[in-house]
PDB file of C-alpha atoms and ligand atoms in Angstrom:
ATOM      1  CA  MET A 111      42.788-159.582 148.543  1.00 96.00           C
ATOM      2  CA  LEU A 112      43.779-160.706 145.048  1.00 97.00           C
ATOM      3  CA  ILE A 113      44.032-164.456 144.406  1.00 95.00           C
ATOM      4  CA  ASP A 114      45.732-165.419 140.837  1.00 94.00           C
ATOM      5  CA  PRO A 115      44.638-168.990 140.411  1.00 92.00           C
ATOM      6  CA  ASP A 116      47.967-169.868 138.500  1.00 88.00           C
ATOM      7  CA  ASN A 117      50.093-168.964 141.599  1.00 85.00           C
ATOM      8  CA  ALA A 118      49.476-171.935 143.888  1.00 86.00           C
ATOM      9  CA  PRO A 119      47.407-175.152 144.251  1.00 90.00           C
ATOM     10  CA  VAL A 120      43.459-174.739 145.005  1.00 91.00           C
ATOM     11  CA  SER A 121      43.839-175.929 148.818  1.00 91.00           C
ATOM     12  CA  GLU A 122      46.570-173.563 149.514  1.00 91.00           C
ATOM     13  CA  LEU A 123      44.704-170.387 147.774  1.00 91.00           C
ATOM     14  CA  SER A 124      41.543-171.241 149.680  1.00 91.00           C
ATOM     15  CA  GLU A 125      43.487-171.743 152.954  1.00 92.00           C
ATOM     16  CA  THR A 126      45.087-168.121 152.476  1.00 92.00           C
ATOM     17  CA  ALA A 127      41.712-166.648 151.708  1.00 93.00           C
ATOM     18  CA  ARG A 128      40.450-167.988 154.945  1.00 94.00           C
ATOM     19  CA  THR A 129      43.441-166.253 156.701  1.00 92.00           C
ATOM     20  CA  ALA A 130      42.880-163.087 154.923  1.00 92.00           C
ATOM     21  CA  GLU A 131      39.091-163.012 155.979  1.00 94.00           C
ATOM     22  CA  ALA A 132      40.233-163.738 159.667  1.00 94.00           C
ATOM     23  CA  GLY A 133      42.679-160.882 159.260  1.00 93.00           C
ATOM     24  CA  GLY A 134      40.027-158.364 158.075  1.00 94.00           C
ATOM     25  CA  ALA A 135      40.071-158.576 154.238  1.00 95.00           C
ATOM     26  CA  ALA A 136      36.873-157.098 152.850  1.00 96.00           C
ATOM     27  CA  VAL A 137      36.583-158.677 149.419  1.00 97.00           C
ATOM     28  CA  ILE A 138      38.468-161.480 147.591  1.00 97.00           C
ATOM     29  CA  LEU A 139      39.204-160.715 143.942  1.00 98.00           C
ATOM     30  CA  VAL A 140      40.012-163.685 141.752  1.00 97.00           C
ATOM     31  CA  GLY A 141      41.622-163.396 138.422  1.00 96.00           C
ATOM     32  CA  GLY A 142      44.958-162.612 136.409  1.00 92.00           C
ATOM     33  CA  SER A 143      46.486-161.598 133.282  1.00 89.00           C
ATOM     34  CA  MET A 144      46.331-164.978 131.832  1.00 85.00           C
ATOM     35  CA  LEU A 145      45.465-168.539 133.014  1.00 86.00           C
ATOM     36  CA  ILE A 146      47.660-171.338 132.635  1.00 87.00           C
ATOM     37  CA  ASN A 147      45.639-174.137 134.375  1.00 86.00           C
ATOM     38  CA  ASP A 148      41.940-174.920 134.496  1.00 91.00           C
ATOM     39  CA  ALA A 149      41.422-173.976 138.498  1.00 93.00           C
ATOM     40  CA  PHE A 150      39.595-170.765 137.873  1.00 96.00           C
ATOM     41  CA  ASP A 151      36.014-171.944 138.762  1.00 96.00           C
ATOM     42  CA  ARG A 152      37.332-174.392 141.355  1.00 96.00           C
ATOM     43  CA  VAL A 153      39.205-171.622 143.182  1.00 96.00           C
ATOM     44  CA  ILE A 154      35.956-169.485 143.289  1.00 97.00           C
ATOM     45  CA  ARG A 155      33.952-172.412 144.827  1.00 97.00           C
ATOM     46  CA  SER A 156      36.644-173.634 147.197  1.00 96.00           C
ATOM     47  CA  VAL A 157      37.144-169.889 148.500  1.00 96.00           C
ATOM     48  CA  LYS A 158      33.251-169.575 148.758  1.00 97.00           C
ATOM     49  CA  GLU A 159      33.147-172.824 150.688  1.00 97.00           C
ATOM     50  CA  VAL A 160      35.616-171.353 153.421  1.00 96.00           C
ATOM     51  CA  THR A 161      35.065-167.715 153.599  1.00 96.00           C
ATOM     52  CA  GLY A 162      31.775-165.531 153.924  1.00 97.00           C
ATOM     53  CA  LEU A 163      33.489-162.877 152.005  1.00 97.00           C
ATOM     54  CA  PRO A 164      32.064-161.540 148.604  1.00 98.00           C
ATOM     55  CA  VAL A 165      34.235-163.381 145.769  1.00 98.00           C
ATOM     56  CA  VAL A 166      34.701-161.020 143.041  1.00 98.00           C
ATOM     57  CA  ILE A 167      35.983-161.666 139.557  1.00 98.00           C
ATOM     58  CA  PHE A 168      39.015-159.655 138.485  1.00 98.00           C
ATOM     59  CA  PRO A 169      39.187-160.743 134.774  1.00 98.00           C
ATOM     60  CA  GLY A 170      42.266-160.691 132.670  1.00 97.00           C
ATOM     61  CA  ASN A 171      40.177-161.692 129.635  1.00 97.00           C
ATOM     62  CA  CYS A 172      36.731-162.822 128.535  1.00 97.00           C
ATOM     63  CA  HIS A 173      37.385-166.434 129.429  1.00 96.00           C
ATOM     64  CA  GLN A 174      37.593-165.457 133.235  1.00 97.00           C
ATOM     65  CA  LEU A 175      33.829-165.904 133.874  1.00 97.00           C
ATOM     66  CA  SER A 176      32.024-168.039 136.294  1.00 97.00           C
ATOM     67  CA  PRO A 177      28.442-168.157 137.710  1.00 97.00           C
ATOM     68  CA  ASN A 178      29.541-169.062 141.214  1.00 98.00           C
ATOM     69  CA  ALA A 179      31.281-165.690 141.758  1.00 98.00           C
ATOM     70  CA  ASP A 180      29.430-162.849 143.445  1.00 98.00           C
ATOM     71  CA  GLY A 181      30.176-160.170 140.958  1.00 98.00           C
ATOM     72  CA  ILE A 182      32.668-158.985 138.479  1.00 98.00           C
ATOM     73  CA  LEU A 183      34.854-155.928 138.055  1.00 98.00           C
ATOM     74  CA  PHE A 184      33.931-155.021 134.580  1.00 98.00           C
ATOM     75  CA  MET A 185      37.097-153.307 133.393  1.00 98.00           C
ATOM     76  CA  SER A 186      38.093-151.445 130.364  1.00 98.00           C
ATOM     77  CA  LEU A 187      41.963-150.800 129.968  1.00 98.00           C
ATOM     78  CA  LEU A 188      41.586-147.112 129.263  1.00 98.00           C
ATOM     79  CA  SER A 189      45.213-146.101 129.540  1.00 98.00           C
ATOM     80  CA  GLY A 190      46.063-148.375 126.683  1.00 97.00           C
ATOM     81  CA  ARG A 191      45.399-147.764 122.866  1.00 98.00           C
ATOM     82  CA  ASN A 192      44.654-151.440 122.181  1.00 98.00           C
ATOM     83  CA  PRO A 193      41.189-151.939 121.192  1.00 98.00           C
ATOM     84  CA  GLN A 194      41.238-155.652 122.414  1.00 98.00           C
ATOM     85  CA  TYR A 195      41.338-154.570 125.977  1.00 98.00           C
ATOM     86  CA  LEU A 196      39.343-151.448 125.590  1.00 98.00           C
ATOM     87  CA  ILE A 197      36.023-153.070 124.340  1.00 98.00           C
ATOM     88  CA  GLY A 198      36.855-156.267 122.411  1.00 98.00           C
ATOM     89  CA  GLU A 199      37.163-158.712 125.330  1.00 98.00           C
ATOM     90  CA  GLN A 200      34.175-156.979 127.040  1.00 98.00           C
ATOM     91  CA  VAL A 201      31.971-157.647 123.904  1.00 98.00           C
ATOM     92  CA  HIS A 202      32.817-161.196 124.131  1.00 98.00           C
ATOM     93  CA  ALA A 203      31.984-161.207 128.047  1.00 98.00           C
ATOM     94  CA  ALA A 204      28.839-159.162 128.108  1.00 98.00           C
ATOM     95  CA  PRO A 205      26.347-161.803 126.860  1.00 98.00           C
ATOM     96  CA  MET A 206      27.658-164.385 129.454  1.00 98.00           C
ATOM     97  CA  ILE A 207      27.714-162.160 132.150  1.00 98.00           C
ATOM     98  CA  ARG A 208      23.962-161.304 131.330  1.00 98.00           C
ATOM     99  CA  GLN A 209      22.946-164.877 130.861  1.00 98.00           C
ATOM    100  CA  ILE A 210      24.528-165.928 134.258  1.00 97.00           C
ATOM    101  CA  GLY A 211      23.301-162.895 135.945  1.00 98.00           C
ATOM    102  CA  LEU A 212      26.384-161.870 137.274  1.00 98.00           C
ATOM    103  CA  PRO A 213      26.354-158.473 139.297  1.00 98.00           C
ATOM    104  CA  SER A 214      29.146-156.124 137.530  1.00 98.00           C
ATOM    105  CA  VAL A 215      30.668-152.949 138.588  1.00 98.00           C
ATOM    106  CA  SER A 216      32.560-151.037 135.991  1.00 98.00           C
ATOM    107  CA  ALA A 217      35.932-149.770 136.519  1.00 99.00           C
ATOM    108  CA  GLY A 218      38.258-147.698 134.307  1.00 98.00           C
ATOM    109  CA  TYR A 219      41.550-149.594 134.396  1.00 98.00           C
ATOM    110  CA  MET A 220      44.672-147.724 134.420  1.00 98.00           C
ATOM    111  CA  LEU A 221      48.114-149.226 134.044  1.00 98.00           C
ATOM    112  CA  ILE A 222      50.928-147.190 135.749  1.00 98.00           C
ATOM    113  CA  GLU A 223      54.596-147.413 135.061  1.00 98.00           C
ATOM    114  CA  SER A 224      56.242-149.456 138.021  1.00 98.00           C
ATOM    115  CA  GLY A 225      59.912-149.804 137.407  1.00 98.00           C
ATOM    116  CA  SER A 226      59.994-152.778 135.197  1.00 97.00           C
ATOM    117  CA  MET A 227      57.519-154.330 132.769  1.00 98.00           C
ATOM    118  CA  THR A 228      54.634-156.230 134.409  1.00 97.00           C
ATOM    119  CA  SER A 229      52.489-159.125 132.922  1.00 96.00           C
ATOM    120  CA  ALA A 230      49.533-156.879 132.587  1.00 97.00           C
ATOM    121  CA  GLU A 231      51.772-154.560 130.419  1.00 98.00           C
ATOM    122  CA  PHE A 232      53.217-157.445 128.258  1.00 97.00           C
ATOM    123  CA  ILE A 233      49.961-159.349 127.891  1.00 97.00           C
ATOM    124  CA  SER A 234      47.855-156.286 127.018  1.00 98.00           C
ATOM    125  CA  ASN A 235      50.495-154.743 124.697  1.00 98.00           C
ATOM    126  CA  THR A 236      49.787-151.351 125.953  1.00 98.00           C
ATOM    127  CA  ARG A 237      52.274-148.714 127.429  1.00 98.00           C
ATOM    128  CA  PRO A 238      51.440-147.782 130.964  1.00 98.00           C
ATOM    129  CA  ILE A 239      51.000-144.209 132.108  1.00 98.00           C
ATOM    130  CA  PRO A 240      54.398-142.574 133.143  1.00 98.00           C
ATOM    131  CA  ARG A 241      54.429-142.724 137.001  1.00 98.00           C
ATOM    132  CA  ASN A 242      55.693-138.998 137.086  1.00 98.00           C
ATOM    133  CA  LYS A 243      52.716-137.607 135.068  1.00 98.00           C
ATOM    134  CA  PRO A 244      49.750-137.680 137.443  1.00 98.00           C
ATOM    135  CA  PHE A 245      47.809-135.246 135.234  1.00 98.00           C
ATOM    136  CA  ILE A 246      47.752-138.086 132.485  1.00 98.00           C
ATOM    137  CA  ALA A 247      46.201-140.585 134.788  1.00 99.00           C
ATOM    138  CA  ALA A 248      43.704-137.836 136.062  1.00 99.00           C
ATOM    139  CA  THR A 249      42.431-136.845 132.543  1.00 98.00           C
ATOM    140  CA  HIS A 250      42.056-140.590 131.956  1.00 98.00           C
ATOM    141  CA  ALA A 251      39.996-140.909 135.153  1.00 99.00           C
ATOM    142  CA  GLN A 252      38.012-137.765 134.259  1.00 99.00           C
ATOM    143  CA  ALA A 253      37.057-139.218 130.848  1.00 98.00           C
ATOM    144  CA  ALA A 254      36.021-142.627 132.632  1.00 98.00           C
ATOM    145  CA  GLU A 255      33.696-140.594 135.053  1.00 99.00           C
ATOM    146  CA  LEU A 256      32.357-138.762 132.108  1.00 98.00           C
ATOM    147  CA  PHE A 257      31.811-142.244 130.423  1.00 98.00           C
ATOM    148  CA  GLY A 258      29.810-143.487 133.362  1.00 98.00           C
ATOM    149  CA  PHE A 259      32.256-145.699 134.889  1.00 98.00           C
ATOM    150  CA  ALA A 260      31.419-146.676 138.644  1.00 99.00           C
ATOM    151  CA  SER A 261      35.176-146.737 139.666  1.00 99.00           C
ATOM    152  CA  ILE A 262      38.988-146.362 138.685  1.00 99.00           C
ATOM    153  CA  TYR A 263      41.539-149.004 139.445  1.00 99.00           C
ATOM    154  CA  LEU A 264      45.026-147.650 139.486  1.00 99.00           C
ATOM    155  CA  GLU A 265      47.398-150.561 138.847  1.00 98.00           C
ATOM    156  CA  ALA A 266      51.011-150.808 139.017  1.00 98.00           C
ATOM    157  CA  GLY A 267      50.832-154.428 138.146  1.00 98.00           C
ATOM    158  CA  SER A 268      51.036-157.691 140.085  1.00 96.00           C
ATOM    159  CA  GLY A 269      54.368-157.834 141.770  1.00 96.00           C
ATOM    160  CA  ALA A 270      55.191-154.519 140.638  1.00 98.00           C
ATOM    161  CA  GLN A 271      58.688-153.099 141.787  1.00 98.00           C
ATOM    162  CA  LEU A 272      56.996-150.013 142.925  1.00 98.00           C
ATOM    163  CA  PRO A 273      53.353-149.250 143.947  1.00 98.00           C
ATOM    164  CA  VAL A 274      51.301-146.386 142.355  1.00 98.00           C
ATOM    165  CA  PRO A 275      52.940-143.121 143.656  1.00 98.00           C
ATOM    166  CA  VAL A 276      50.836-141.381 146.217  1.00 98.00           C
ATOM    167  CA  GLU A 277      50.977-138.071 144.324  1.00 98.00           C
ATOM    168  CA  MET A 278      49.376-139.655 141.430  1.00 99.00           C
ATOM    169  CA  ILE A 279      46.659-141.365 143.738  1.00 99.00           C
ATOM    170  CA  GLU A 280      46.083-137.773 145.329  1.00 98.00           C
ATOM    171  CA  VAL A 281      45.739-136.172 141.991  1.00 99.00           C
ATOM    172  CA  VAL A 282      43.530-138.710 140.509  1.00 99.00           C
ATOM    173  CA  THR A 283      41.167-138.991 143.541  1.00 98.00           C
ATOM    174  CA  LYS A 284      40.871-135.113 143.635  1.00 98.00           C
ATOM    175  CA  SER A 285      39.962-135.105 140.034  1.00 98.00           C
ATOM    176  CA  VAL A 286      36.969-137.465 140.094  1.00 99.00           C
ATOM    177  CA  SER A 287      34.095-138.251 142.549  1.00 98.00           C
ATOM    178  CA  ILE A 288      33.918-142.060 141.905  1.00 99.00           C
ATOM    179  CA  PRO A 289      35.948-144.287 144.215  1.00 98.00           C
ATOM    180  CA  VAL A 290      39.528-145.065 143.202  1.00 99.00           C
ATOM    181  CA  ILE A 291      40.991-148.704 143.704  1.00 99.00           C
ATOM    182  CA  VAL A 292      44.668-148.862 144.066  1.00 98.00           C
ATOM    183  CA  GLY A 293      46.709-151.981 143.604  1.00 98.00           C
ATOM    184  CA  GLY A 294      50.112-153.483 142.395  1.00 98.00           C
ATOM    185  CA  GLY A 295      53.212-153.637 144.672  1.00 98.00           C
ATOM    186  CA  ILE A 296      51.722-152.967 147.849  1.00 97.00           C
ATOM    187  CA  THR A 297      53.871-155.066 150.156  1.00 95.00           C
ATOM    188  CA  GLY A 298      52.850-153.806 153.722  1.00 94.00           C
ATOM    189  CA  ALA A 299      50.773-151.586 155.952  1.00 95.00           C
ATOM    190  CA  GLU A 300      52.729-148.449 155.265  1.00 97.00           C
ATOM    191  CA  GLN A 301      52.107-148.402 151.691  1.00 97.00           C
ATOM    192  CA  ALA A 302      48.459-149.385 152.138  1.00 97.00           C
ATOM    193  CA  VAL A 303      47.996-146.580 154.738  1.00 97.00           C
ATOM    194  CA  ASN A 304      49.770-144.028 152.337  1.00 98.00           C
ATOM    195  CA  ALA A 305      47.326-144.966 149.450  1.00 98.00           C
ATOM    196  CA  VAL A 306      44.303-144.533 151.668  1.00 98.00           C
ATOM    197  CA  LYS A 307      45.471-141.478 153.267  1.00 98.00           C
ATOM    198  CA  SER A 308      46.055-140.066 149.583  1.00 98.00           C
ATOM    199  CA  GLY A 309      42.482-140.702 148.691  1.00 98.00           C
ATOM    200  CA  ALA A 310      42.201-144.543 147.805  1.00 98.00           C
ATOM    201  CA  ALA A 311      38.956-146.054 148.561  1.00 98.00           C
ATOM    202  CA  ALA A 312      40.224-149.512 148.572  1.00 98.00           C
ATOM    203  CA  VAL A 313      43.646-151.234 148.158  1.00 98.00           C
ATOM    204  CA  VAL A 314      44.246-154.550 146.643  1.00 98.00           C
ATOM    205  CA  VAL A 315      46.930-157.038 147.856  1.00 97.00           C
ATOM    206  CA  GLY A 316      47.978-160.178 146.023  1.00 96.00           C
ATOM    207  CA  THR A 317      51.874-161.030 145.670  1.00 95.00           C
ATOM    208  CA  ALA A 318      52.716-159.867 149.271  1.00 94.00           C
ATOM    209  CA  ILE A 319      50.008-162.354 150.604  1.00 91.00           C
ATOM    210  CA  GLU A 320      51.526-165.174 148.428  1.00 87.00           C
ATOM    211  CA  ARG A 321      54.899-164.581 149.512  1.00 89.00           C
ATOM    212  CA  ASN A 322      54.387-163.970 153.203  1.00 86.00           C
ATOM    213  CA  GLY A 323      50.955-165.588 153.960  1.00 81.00           C
ATOM    214  CA  GLY A 324      47.702-164.249 154.945  1.00 76.00           C
ATOM    215  CA  SER A 325      48.978-162.703 158.104  1.00 81.00           C
ATOM    216  CA  ILE A 326      50.066-159.581 156.388  1.00 90.00           C
ATOM    217  CA  ILE A 327      46.325-158.733 155.808  1.00 93.00           C
ATOM    218  CA  ARG A 328      45.885-158.547 159.632  1.00 94.00           C
ATOM    219  CA  GLU A 329      48.626-155.919 159.638  1.00 94.00           C
ATOM    220  CA  ILE A 330      47.129-153.951 156.991  1.00 94.00           C
ATOM    221  CA  SER A 331      43.808-153.850 157.957  1.00 93.00           C
ATOM    222  CA  ASP A 332      44.773-152.864 161.782  1.00 94.00           C
ATOM    223  CA  SER A 333      46.603-150.016 160.399  1.00 95.00           C
ATOM    224  CA  LEU A 334      43.672-149.041 158.182  1.00 94.00           C
ATOM    225  CA  ASN A 335      41.404-149.366 160.930  1.00 90.00           C
ATOM    226  CA  GLY A 336      43.755-147.302 163.159  1.00 91.00           C
ATOM    227  CA  LEU A 337      43.160-144.351 160.521  1.00 89.00           C
ATOM    228  CA  HIS A 338      39.561-143.972 161.759  1.00 75.00           C
ATOM    229  CA  THR A 339      40.204-144.214 165.512  1.00 66.00           C
TER     230      THR A 339
HETATM  231  C1  1GP B 440      47.503-157.008 140.667  1.00 92.29           C
HETATM  232  O1  1GP B 440      46.621-154.912 141.593  1.00 92.29           O
HETATM  233  C2  1GP B 440      46.722-156.241 141.879  1.00 92.29           C
HETATM  234  O2  1GP B 440      46.393-156.674 139.732  1.00 92.29           O
HETATM  235  C3  1GP B 440      47.615-156.823 143.060  1.00 92.29           C
HETATM  236  O3  1GP B 440      48.945-156.610 142.844  1.00 92.29           O
HETATM  237  O4  1GP B 440      49.949-158.752 143.296  1.00 92.29           O
HETATM  238  O5  1GP B 440      51.313-156.602 143.345  1.00 92.29           O
HETATM  239  O6  1GP B 440      49.890-157.149 145.179  1.00 92.29           O
HETATM  240  P1  1GP B 440      50.075-157.370 143.799  1.00 92.29           P
END
């Protein structure tokens, strides 16, 4: 589950996280393309107070850091050609991550075209990979693996009109041996199941939970658990 600290009061966000844990969520990601309030650390602390789940920072920039999180997805926006998000923000964040001892998992982050402009596309000032060109995503993923990245994040963007196409997930997951996380525009169990059947190691859901409540997590996790029985 993804929590964007900008999207609701802290008490509401931690309550949703509690419902998500009860529904079978595995990890709580916290972050967003930008921050328009000062609630980032408070959200992390209050989510940790009410759930036993790992809380992992999903940073939109180098300011989204907290010693109270359990870890950070240390990402580089590989699909873009904007050096700020390829390496610039990371250089600013790295010393602090080392200083506060935040466990870090690297991710090659790729923005995939999803029907209309997303915040991630606008804020990062990068062009997403065309959704009908899975081989372009695959070659980026292979470069990420060669660089030693621990994972790939295929991102349609928060609140995307269309999720990452299953054909692209299939081609990318077959092209690399590192885990592929898929998020953006997943609004129900069917899309989550399709992503996992296509090879996704994990799916991330944010907006659908904000709109419909944490109960959707139960629906999604039951369907995903059904794949193993
Ligand atoms: C966004 O992939 C995440 O970075 C989740 O997207 O909010 O559309 O679920 P949604």
